[in-house]
Tab-separated table of C-alpha atoms in Angstrom:
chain	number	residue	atom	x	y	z
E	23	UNK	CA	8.983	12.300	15.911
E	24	UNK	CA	12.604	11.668	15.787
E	25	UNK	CA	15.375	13.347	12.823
E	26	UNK	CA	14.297	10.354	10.086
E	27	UNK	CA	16.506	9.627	6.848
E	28	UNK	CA	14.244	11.798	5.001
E	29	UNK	CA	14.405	15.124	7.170
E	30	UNK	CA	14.787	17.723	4.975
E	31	UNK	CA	13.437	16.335	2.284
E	32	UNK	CA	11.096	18.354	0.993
E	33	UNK	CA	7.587	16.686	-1.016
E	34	UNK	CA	5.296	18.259	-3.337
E	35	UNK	CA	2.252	15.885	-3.276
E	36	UNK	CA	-0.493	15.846	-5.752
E	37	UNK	CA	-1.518	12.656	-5.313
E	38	UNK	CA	-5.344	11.692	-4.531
E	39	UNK	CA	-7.680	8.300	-3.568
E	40	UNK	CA	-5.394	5.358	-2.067
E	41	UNK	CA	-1.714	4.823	-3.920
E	42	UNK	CA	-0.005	8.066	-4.035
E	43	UNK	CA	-0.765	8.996	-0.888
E	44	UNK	CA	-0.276	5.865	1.109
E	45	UNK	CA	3.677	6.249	-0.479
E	46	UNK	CA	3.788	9.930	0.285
E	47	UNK	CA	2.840	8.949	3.677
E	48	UNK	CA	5.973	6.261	4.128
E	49	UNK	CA	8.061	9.467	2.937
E	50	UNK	CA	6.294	11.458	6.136
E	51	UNK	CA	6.955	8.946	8.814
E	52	UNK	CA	10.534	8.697	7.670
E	53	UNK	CA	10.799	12.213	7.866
E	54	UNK	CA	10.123	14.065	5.176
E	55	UNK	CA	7.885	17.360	5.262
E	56	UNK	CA	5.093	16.422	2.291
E	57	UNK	CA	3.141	19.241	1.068
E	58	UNK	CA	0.046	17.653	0.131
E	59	UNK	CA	-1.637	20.246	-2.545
E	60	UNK	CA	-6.019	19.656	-2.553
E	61	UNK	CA	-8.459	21.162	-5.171
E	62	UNK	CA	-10.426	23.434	-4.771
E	63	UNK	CA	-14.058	21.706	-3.200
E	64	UNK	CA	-12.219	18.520	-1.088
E	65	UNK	CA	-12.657	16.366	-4.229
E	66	UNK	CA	-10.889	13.522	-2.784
E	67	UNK	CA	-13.489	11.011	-1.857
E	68	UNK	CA	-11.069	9.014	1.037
E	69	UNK	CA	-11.454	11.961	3.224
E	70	UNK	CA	-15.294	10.492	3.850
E	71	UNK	CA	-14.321	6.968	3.667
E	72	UNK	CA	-14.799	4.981	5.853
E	73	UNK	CA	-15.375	5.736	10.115
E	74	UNK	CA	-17.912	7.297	12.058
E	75	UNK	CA	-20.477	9.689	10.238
E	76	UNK	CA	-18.907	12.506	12.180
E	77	UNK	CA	-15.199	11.685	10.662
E	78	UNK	CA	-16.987	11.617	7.172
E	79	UNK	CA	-18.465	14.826	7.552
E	80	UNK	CA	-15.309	16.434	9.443
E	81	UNK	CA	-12.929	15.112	5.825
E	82	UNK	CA	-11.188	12.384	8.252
E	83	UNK	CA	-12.638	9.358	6.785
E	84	UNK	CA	-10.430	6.297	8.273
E	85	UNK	CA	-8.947	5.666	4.586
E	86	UNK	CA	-7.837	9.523	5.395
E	87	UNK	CA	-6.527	9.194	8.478
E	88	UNK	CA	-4.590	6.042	7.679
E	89	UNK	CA	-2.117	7.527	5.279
E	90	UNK	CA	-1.528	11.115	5.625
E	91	UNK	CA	-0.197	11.549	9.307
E	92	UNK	CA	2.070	14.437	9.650
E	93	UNK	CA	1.123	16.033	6.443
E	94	UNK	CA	0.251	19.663	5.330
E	95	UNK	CA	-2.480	20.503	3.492
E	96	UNK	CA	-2.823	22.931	1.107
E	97	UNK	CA	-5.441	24.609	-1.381
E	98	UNK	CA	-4.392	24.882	-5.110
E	99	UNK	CA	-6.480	25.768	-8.325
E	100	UNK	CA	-4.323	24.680	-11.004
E	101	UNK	CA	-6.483	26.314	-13.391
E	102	UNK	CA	-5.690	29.311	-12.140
E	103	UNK	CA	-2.557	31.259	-13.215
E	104	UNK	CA	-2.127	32.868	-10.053
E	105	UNK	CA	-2.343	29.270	-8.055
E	106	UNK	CA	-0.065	27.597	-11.110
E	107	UNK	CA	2.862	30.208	-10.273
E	108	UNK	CA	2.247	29.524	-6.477
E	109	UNK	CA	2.945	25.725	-7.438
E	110	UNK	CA	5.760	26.323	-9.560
E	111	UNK	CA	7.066	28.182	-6.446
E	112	UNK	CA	6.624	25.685	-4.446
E	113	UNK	CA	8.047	23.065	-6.689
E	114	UNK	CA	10.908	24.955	-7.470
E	115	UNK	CA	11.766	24.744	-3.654
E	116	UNK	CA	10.648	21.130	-3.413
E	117	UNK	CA	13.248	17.772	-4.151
E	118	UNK	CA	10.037	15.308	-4.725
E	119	UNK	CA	6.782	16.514	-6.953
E	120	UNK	CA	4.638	13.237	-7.228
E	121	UNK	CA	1.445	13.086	-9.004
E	122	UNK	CA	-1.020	10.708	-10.230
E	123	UNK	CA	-3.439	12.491	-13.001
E	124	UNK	CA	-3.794	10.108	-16.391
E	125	UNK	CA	-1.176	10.457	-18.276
E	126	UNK	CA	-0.922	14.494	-19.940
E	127	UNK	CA	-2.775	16.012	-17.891
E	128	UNK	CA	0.018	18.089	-15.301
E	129	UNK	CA	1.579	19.083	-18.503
E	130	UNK	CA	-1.636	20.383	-20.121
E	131	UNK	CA	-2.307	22.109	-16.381
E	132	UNK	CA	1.116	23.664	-17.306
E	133	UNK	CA	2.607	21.623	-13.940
E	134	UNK	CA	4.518	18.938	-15.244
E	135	UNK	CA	7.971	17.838	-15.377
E	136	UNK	CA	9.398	20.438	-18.057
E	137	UNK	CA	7.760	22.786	-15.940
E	138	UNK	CA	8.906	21.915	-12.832
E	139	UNK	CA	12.739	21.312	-14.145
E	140	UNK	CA	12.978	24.390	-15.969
E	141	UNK	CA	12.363	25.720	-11.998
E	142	UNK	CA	14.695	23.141	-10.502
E	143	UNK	CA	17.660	21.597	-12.784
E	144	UNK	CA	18.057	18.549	-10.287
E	145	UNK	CA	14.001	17.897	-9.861
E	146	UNK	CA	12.898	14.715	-9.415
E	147	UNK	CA	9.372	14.193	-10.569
E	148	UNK	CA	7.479	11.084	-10.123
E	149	UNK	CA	4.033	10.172	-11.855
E	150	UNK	CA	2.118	7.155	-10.750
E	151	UNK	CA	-0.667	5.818	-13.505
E	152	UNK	CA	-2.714	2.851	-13.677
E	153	UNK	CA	-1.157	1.815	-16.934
E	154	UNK	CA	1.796	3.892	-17.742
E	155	UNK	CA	2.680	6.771	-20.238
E	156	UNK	CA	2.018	5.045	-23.324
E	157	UNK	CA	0.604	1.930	-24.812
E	158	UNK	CA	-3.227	1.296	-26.092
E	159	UNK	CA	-4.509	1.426	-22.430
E	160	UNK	CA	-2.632	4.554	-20.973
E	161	UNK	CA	-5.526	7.209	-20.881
E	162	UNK	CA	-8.133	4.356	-19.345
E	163	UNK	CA	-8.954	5.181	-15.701
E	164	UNK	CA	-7.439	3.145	-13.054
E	165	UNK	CA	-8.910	1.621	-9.971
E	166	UNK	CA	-7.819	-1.171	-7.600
E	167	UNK	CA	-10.644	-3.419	-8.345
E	168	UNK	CA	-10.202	-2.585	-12.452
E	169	UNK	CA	-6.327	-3.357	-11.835
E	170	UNK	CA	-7.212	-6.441	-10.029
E	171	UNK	CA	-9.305	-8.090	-13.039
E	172	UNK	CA	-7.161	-6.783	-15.948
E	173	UNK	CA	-3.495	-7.771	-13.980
E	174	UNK	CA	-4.828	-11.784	-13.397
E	175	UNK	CA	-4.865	-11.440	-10.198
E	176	UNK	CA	-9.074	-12.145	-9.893
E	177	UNK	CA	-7.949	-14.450	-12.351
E	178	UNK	CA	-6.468	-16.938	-10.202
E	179	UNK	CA	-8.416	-15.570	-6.696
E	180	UNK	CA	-11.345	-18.072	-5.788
E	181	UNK	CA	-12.768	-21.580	-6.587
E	182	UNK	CA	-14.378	-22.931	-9.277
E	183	UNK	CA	-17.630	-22.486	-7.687
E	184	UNK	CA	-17.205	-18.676	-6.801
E	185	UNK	CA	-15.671	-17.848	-9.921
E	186	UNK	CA	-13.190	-14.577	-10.202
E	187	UNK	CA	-13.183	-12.708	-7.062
E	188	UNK	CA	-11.188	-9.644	-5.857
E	189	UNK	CA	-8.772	-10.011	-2.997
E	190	UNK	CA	-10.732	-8.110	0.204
E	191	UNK	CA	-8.368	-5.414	0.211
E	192	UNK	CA	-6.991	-2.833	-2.694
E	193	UNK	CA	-3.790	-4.521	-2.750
E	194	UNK	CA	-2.498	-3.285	-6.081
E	195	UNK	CA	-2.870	0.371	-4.317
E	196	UNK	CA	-0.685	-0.772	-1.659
E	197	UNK	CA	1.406	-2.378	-4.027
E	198	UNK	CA	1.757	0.161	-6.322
E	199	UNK	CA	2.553	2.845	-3.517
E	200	UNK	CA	4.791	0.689	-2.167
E	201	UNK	CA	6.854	0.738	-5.611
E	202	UNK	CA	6.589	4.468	-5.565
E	203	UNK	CA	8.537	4.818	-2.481
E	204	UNK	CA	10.932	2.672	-3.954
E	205	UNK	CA	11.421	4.406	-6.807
E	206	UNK	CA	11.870	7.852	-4.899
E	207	UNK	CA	14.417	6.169	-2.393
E	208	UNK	CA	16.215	5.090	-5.511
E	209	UNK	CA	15.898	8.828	-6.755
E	210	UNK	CA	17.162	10.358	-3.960
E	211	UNK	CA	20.322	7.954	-4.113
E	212	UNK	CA	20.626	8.602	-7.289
E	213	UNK	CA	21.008	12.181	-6.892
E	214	UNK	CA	23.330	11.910	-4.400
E	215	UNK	CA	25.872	10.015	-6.168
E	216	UNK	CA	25.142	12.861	-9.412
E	217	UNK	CA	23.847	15.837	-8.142
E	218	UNK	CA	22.372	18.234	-10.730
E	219	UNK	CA	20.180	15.833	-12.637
E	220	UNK	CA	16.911	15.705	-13.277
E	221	UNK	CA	14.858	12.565	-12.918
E	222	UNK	CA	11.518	11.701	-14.319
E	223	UNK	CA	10.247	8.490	-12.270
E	224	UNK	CA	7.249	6.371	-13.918
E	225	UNK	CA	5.102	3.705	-12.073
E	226	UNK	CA	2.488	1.933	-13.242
E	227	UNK	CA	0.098	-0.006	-11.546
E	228	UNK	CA	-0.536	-2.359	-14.174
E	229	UNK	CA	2.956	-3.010	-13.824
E	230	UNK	CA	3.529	-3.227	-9.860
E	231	UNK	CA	1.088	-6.064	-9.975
E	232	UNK	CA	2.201	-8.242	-12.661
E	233	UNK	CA	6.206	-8.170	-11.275
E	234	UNK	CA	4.725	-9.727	-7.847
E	235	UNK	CA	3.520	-12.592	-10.156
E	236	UNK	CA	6.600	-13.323	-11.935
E	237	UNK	CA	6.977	-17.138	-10.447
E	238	UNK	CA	3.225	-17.689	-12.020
E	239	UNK	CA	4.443	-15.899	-15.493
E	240	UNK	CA	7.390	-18.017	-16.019
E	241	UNK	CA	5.995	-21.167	-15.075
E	242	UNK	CA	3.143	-20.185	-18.401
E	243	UNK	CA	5.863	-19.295	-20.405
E	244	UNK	CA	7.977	-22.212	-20.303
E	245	UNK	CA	5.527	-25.002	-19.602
E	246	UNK	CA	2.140	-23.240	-21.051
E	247	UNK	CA	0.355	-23.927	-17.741
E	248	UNK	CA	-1.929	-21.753	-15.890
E	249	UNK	CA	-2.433	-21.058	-12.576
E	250	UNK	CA	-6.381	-20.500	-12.193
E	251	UNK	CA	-9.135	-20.259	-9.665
E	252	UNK	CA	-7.604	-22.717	-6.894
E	253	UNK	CA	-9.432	-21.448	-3.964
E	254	UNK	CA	-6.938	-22.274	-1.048
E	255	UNK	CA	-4.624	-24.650	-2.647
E	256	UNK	CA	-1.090	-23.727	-1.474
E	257	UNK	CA	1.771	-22.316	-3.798
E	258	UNK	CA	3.569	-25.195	-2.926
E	259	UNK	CA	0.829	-27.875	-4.188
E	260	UNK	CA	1.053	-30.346	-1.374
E	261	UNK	CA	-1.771	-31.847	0.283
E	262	UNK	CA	-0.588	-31.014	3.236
E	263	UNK	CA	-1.306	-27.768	3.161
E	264	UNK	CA	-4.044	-25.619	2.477
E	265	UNK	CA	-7.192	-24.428	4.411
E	266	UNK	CA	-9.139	-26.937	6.633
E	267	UNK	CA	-12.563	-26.928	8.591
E	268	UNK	CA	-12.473	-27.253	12.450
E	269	UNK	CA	-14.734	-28.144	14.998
E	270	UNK	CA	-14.778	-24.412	15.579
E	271	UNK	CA	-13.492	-22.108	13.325
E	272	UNK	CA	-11.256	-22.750	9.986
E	273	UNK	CA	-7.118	-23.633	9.912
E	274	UNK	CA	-4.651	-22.665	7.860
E	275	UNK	CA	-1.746	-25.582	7.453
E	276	UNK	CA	1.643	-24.831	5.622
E	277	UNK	CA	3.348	-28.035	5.355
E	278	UNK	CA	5.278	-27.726	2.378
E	279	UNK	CA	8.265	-29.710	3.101
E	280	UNK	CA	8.427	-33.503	3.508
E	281	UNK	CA	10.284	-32.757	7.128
E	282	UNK	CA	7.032	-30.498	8.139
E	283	UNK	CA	4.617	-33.120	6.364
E	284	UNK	CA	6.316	-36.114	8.621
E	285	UNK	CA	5.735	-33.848	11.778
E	286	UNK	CA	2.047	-32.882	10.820
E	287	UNK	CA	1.363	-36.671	10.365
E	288	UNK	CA	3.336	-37.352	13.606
E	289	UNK	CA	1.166	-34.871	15.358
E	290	UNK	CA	-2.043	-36.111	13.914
E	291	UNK	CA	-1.582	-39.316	15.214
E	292	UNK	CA	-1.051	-41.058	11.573
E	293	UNK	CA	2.260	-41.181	10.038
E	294	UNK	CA	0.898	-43.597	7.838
E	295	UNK	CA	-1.099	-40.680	6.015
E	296	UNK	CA	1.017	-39.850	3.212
E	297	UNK	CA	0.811	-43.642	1.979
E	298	UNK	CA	-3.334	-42.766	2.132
E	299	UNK	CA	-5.092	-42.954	-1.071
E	300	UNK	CA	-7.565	-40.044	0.076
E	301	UNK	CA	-4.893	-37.273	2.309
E	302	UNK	CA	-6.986	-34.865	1.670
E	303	UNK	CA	-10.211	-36.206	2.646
E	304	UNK	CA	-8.266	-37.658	5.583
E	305	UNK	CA	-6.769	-34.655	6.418
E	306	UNK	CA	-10.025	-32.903	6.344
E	307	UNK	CA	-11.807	-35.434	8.517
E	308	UNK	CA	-9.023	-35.464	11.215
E	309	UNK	CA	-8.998	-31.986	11.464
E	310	UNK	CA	-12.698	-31.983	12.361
E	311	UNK	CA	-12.253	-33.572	15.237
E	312	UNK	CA	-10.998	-30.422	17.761
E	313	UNK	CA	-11.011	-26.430	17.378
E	314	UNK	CA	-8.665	-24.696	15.348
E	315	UNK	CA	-7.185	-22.963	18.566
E	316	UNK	CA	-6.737	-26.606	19.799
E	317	UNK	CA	-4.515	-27.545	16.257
E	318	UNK	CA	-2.811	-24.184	16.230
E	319	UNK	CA	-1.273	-25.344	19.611
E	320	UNK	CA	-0.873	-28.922	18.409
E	321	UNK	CA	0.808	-28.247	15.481
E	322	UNK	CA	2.610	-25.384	16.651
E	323	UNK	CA	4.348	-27.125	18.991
E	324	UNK	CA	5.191	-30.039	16.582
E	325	UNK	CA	7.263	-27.260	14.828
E	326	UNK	CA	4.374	-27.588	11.864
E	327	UNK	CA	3.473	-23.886	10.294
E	328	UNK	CA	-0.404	-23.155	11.554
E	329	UNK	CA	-2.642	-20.760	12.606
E	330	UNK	CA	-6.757	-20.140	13.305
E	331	UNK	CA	-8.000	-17.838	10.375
E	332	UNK	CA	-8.592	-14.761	12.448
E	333	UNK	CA	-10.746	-11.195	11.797
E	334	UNK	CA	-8.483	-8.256	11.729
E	335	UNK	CA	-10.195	-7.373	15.095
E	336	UNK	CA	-8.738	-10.245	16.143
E	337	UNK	CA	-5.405	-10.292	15.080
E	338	UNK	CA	-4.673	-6.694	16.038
E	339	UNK	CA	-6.381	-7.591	19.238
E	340	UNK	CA	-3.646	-10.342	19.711
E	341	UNK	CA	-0.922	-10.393	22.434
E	342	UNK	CA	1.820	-10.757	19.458
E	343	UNK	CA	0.325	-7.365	18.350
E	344	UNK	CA	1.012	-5.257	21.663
E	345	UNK	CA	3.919	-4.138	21.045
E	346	UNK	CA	4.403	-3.954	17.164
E	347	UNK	CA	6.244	-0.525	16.405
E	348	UNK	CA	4.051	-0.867	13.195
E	349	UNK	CA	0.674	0.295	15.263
E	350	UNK	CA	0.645	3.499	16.806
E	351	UNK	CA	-1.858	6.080	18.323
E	352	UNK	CA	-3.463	8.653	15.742
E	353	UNK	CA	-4.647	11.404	17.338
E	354	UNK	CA	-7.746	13.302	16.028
E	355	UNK	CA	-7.824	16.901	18.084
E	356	UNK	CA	-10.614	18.149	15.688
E	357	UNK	CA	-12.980	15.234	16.550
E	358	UNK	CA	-11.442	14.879	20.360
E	359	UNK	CA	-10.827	11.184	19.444
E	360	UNK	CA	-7.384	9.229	18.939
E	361	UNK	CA	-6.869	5.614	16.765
E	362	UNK	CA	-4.580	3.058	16.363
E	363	UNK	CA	-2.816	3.321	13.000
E	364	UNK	CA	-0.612	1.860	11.160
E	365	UNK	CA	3.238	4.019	10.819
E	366	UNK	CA	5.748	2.182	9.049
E	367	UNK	CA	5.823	-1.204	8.344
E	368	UNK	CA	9.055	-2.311	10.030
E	369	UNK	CA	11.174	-1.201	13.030
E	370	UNK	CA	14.160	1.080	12.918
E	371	UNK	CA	16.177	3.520	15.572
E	372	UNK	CA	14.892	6.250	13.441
E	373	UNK	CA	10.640	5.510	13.176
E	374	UNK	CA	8.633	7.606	14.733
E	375	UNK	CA	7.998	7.578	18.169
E	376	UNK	CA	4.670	8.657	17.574
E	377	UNK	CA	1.810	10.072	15.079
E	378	UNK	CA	1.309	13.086	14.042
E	379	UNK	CA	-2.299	14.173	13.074
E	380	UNK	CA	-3.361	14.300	9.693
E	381	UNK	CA	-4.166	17.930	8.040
E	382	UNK	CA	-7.532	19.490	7.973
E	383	UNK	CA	-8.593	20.508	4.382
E	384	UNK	CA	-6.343	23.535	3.494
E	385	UNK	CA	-5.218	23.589	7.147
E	386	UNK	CA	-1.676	25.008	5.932
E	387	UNK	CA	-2.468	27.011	2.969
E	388	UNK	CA	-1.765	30.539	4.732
E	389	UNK	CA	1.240	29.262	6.567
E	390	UNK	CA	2.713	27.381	3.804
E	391	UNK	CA	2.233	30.490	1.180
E	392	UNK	CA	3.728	32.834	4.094
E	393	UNK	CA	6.998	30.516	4.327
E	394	UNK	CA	6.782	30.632	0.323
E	395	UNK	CA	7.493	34.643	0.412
E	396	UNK	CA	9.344	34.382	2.813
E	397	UNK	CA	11.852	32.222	1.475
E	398	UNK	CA	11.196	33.948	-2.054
E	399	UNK	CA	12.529	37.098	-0.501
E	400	UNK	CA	15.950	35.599	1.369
């Protein structure tokens, strides 16, 4: 891996499940040595999610492997003295502690921020909750698929018929993480321009979601409407866009504009269609009539926004995809085996070339506690 922004930049991660560690992991590829701290017993269900029944049982699930390349593990009992003073160590070494316990509980362990400030004056200590540090829901769990019904997004995911459904992925994990690394970025800029400070960083997944909705929010608040189980109606609510049936397989049409919506009519053969008293039962009955591969290529070329609704097999397997920086090999020298995954989302001079293998459980306890007395004693 090439010298990232980040290298140097030292992470104290205890983070679990999906969120904390996917944004940890962003900090890794750009650089940044993460110090990812496990309990006692591999308590972290992702390391057997997901993958063959040999990466389950090995603790490299494919949620695992996914977002902790290049990380160290180590083994902490919190509830220990002995382990709390390693941690305090640690952290008082560290620039970034992150953490995503319910709200109370680091400081209770005797880890949180006063702790870890009274070790470092200029710490910056992050906590990522489901609902924040205060407020009638703070102490609730938090899981994607809770977050996803309480936020509105099921709300307004679906049809009529299906009712509420979740989107297929844990987006407001992603999400959230994502707004983690922000806010660290932002830290580390921060204490740049005012050295000496500490920080205490909050971010809430309850709150992640609901800012990606804002356009939805305002439209309630000033007209009292609400958007609600559309199915695939675009955001743009024209007819001429949406999801249609094929002769083989099912197209996506973005047509928003009344340019684009002149060349999809041009391209369909019927420029008279937007005079129709029926475009969308025309629309679906013209699109009928060939493959969505066949329209993709049609409408494509008529400078009209389209696309077959593809598997992620599929997609990844397409030529567009060979030579994203995003996808790189993963190797897996425990199990002999190496997968695609995904590095950072976006290409810069200073990504990583390539992936570094995720940690075994503990795999750096020893070495990271040697380096600890080590650098205690310089």
């Amino acid at each position: 891996m090439t010298d990232g922004p980040l290298s140097g930049v030292r992470v104290l991660d205890l983070t679990h499940v999906l969120a904390g560690p996917y944004a940890t992991g962003q900090l890794a590829l750009m650089g940044a040595e993460v110090i990812r701290v496990e309990r006692p017993g591999g308590d972290d269900f992702v390391r057997r999610h997901g993958g063959t029944e040999a990466m389950r049982e090995a603790g490299f699930g494919a949620s695992f492997l996914s977002q902790n390349s290049g990380k160290k593990s180590v083994v902490l009992d919190l509830k220990q003295a002995s382990d709390r003073a390693r941690f305090l160590d640690l952290a008082e070494r560290a620039d970034i502690v992150v953490e995503n316990f319910r709200p109370g509980v680091v400081d209770r362990l005797g880890v949180g921020f006063e702790a870890v400030r009274a070790r470092r004056a200029d710490a910056i200590f992050a906590s990522l909750t489901g609902y924040g540090q205060d407020g009638p829901l703070s102490g609730r769990p938090a899981y994607d698929h809770i977050l996803q019904g309480i936020s509105g997004l099921m709300a307004m995911t679906g049809a009529p018929e299906s009712g509420p459904m979740r989107v297929g992925l844990p987006i407001v994990d992603y999400v959230a993480g994502q707004a983690l690394v922000q806010a660290l970025l932002g830290a580390l800029l921060q204490r740049a321009r005012r050295p000496g400070e500490a920080q205490r960083l909050s971010v809430s997944m309850l709150d992640a979601m609901t800012a990606f909705m804002g356009p939805y929010a305002i439209q309630h608040e000033t007209t009292r409407q609400l958007r609600g189980l559309e199915g695939n109606r675009a955001f743009a609510d024209t007819p001429f866009s949406g999801r249609f049936d094929t002769a083989d397989g099912a197209l996506v049409v973005t047509a928003n504009s009344p340019a684009q919506a002149a060349r999809l009519c041009a391209a369909l053969g019927r420029p008279d269609l937007p005079e129709s008293a029926d475009v969308a039962g025309d629309l679906a009955a013209i699109f009928r009539t060939r493959s969505a591969d066949d329209w993709e290529e049609i409408l494509s070329v008529a400078h009209v926004p389209a696309a077959r609704i593809r598997t992620l097999a599929e997609a990844l397997a397409h030529p567009q995809m060979a030579g994203s920086p995003t996808w790189k090999p993963l190797p897996v020298p425990q199990l002999g085996i190496t997968v695609r995954a995904p590095a950072l989302p976006f290409d810069a001079p200073w990504g990583p070339e390539a992936l570094a293998p995720v940690p075994a459980f503990g795999e750096h306890t020893d070495s990271v506690l040697t380096d600890l007395t080590k650098e205690a004693a310089e």
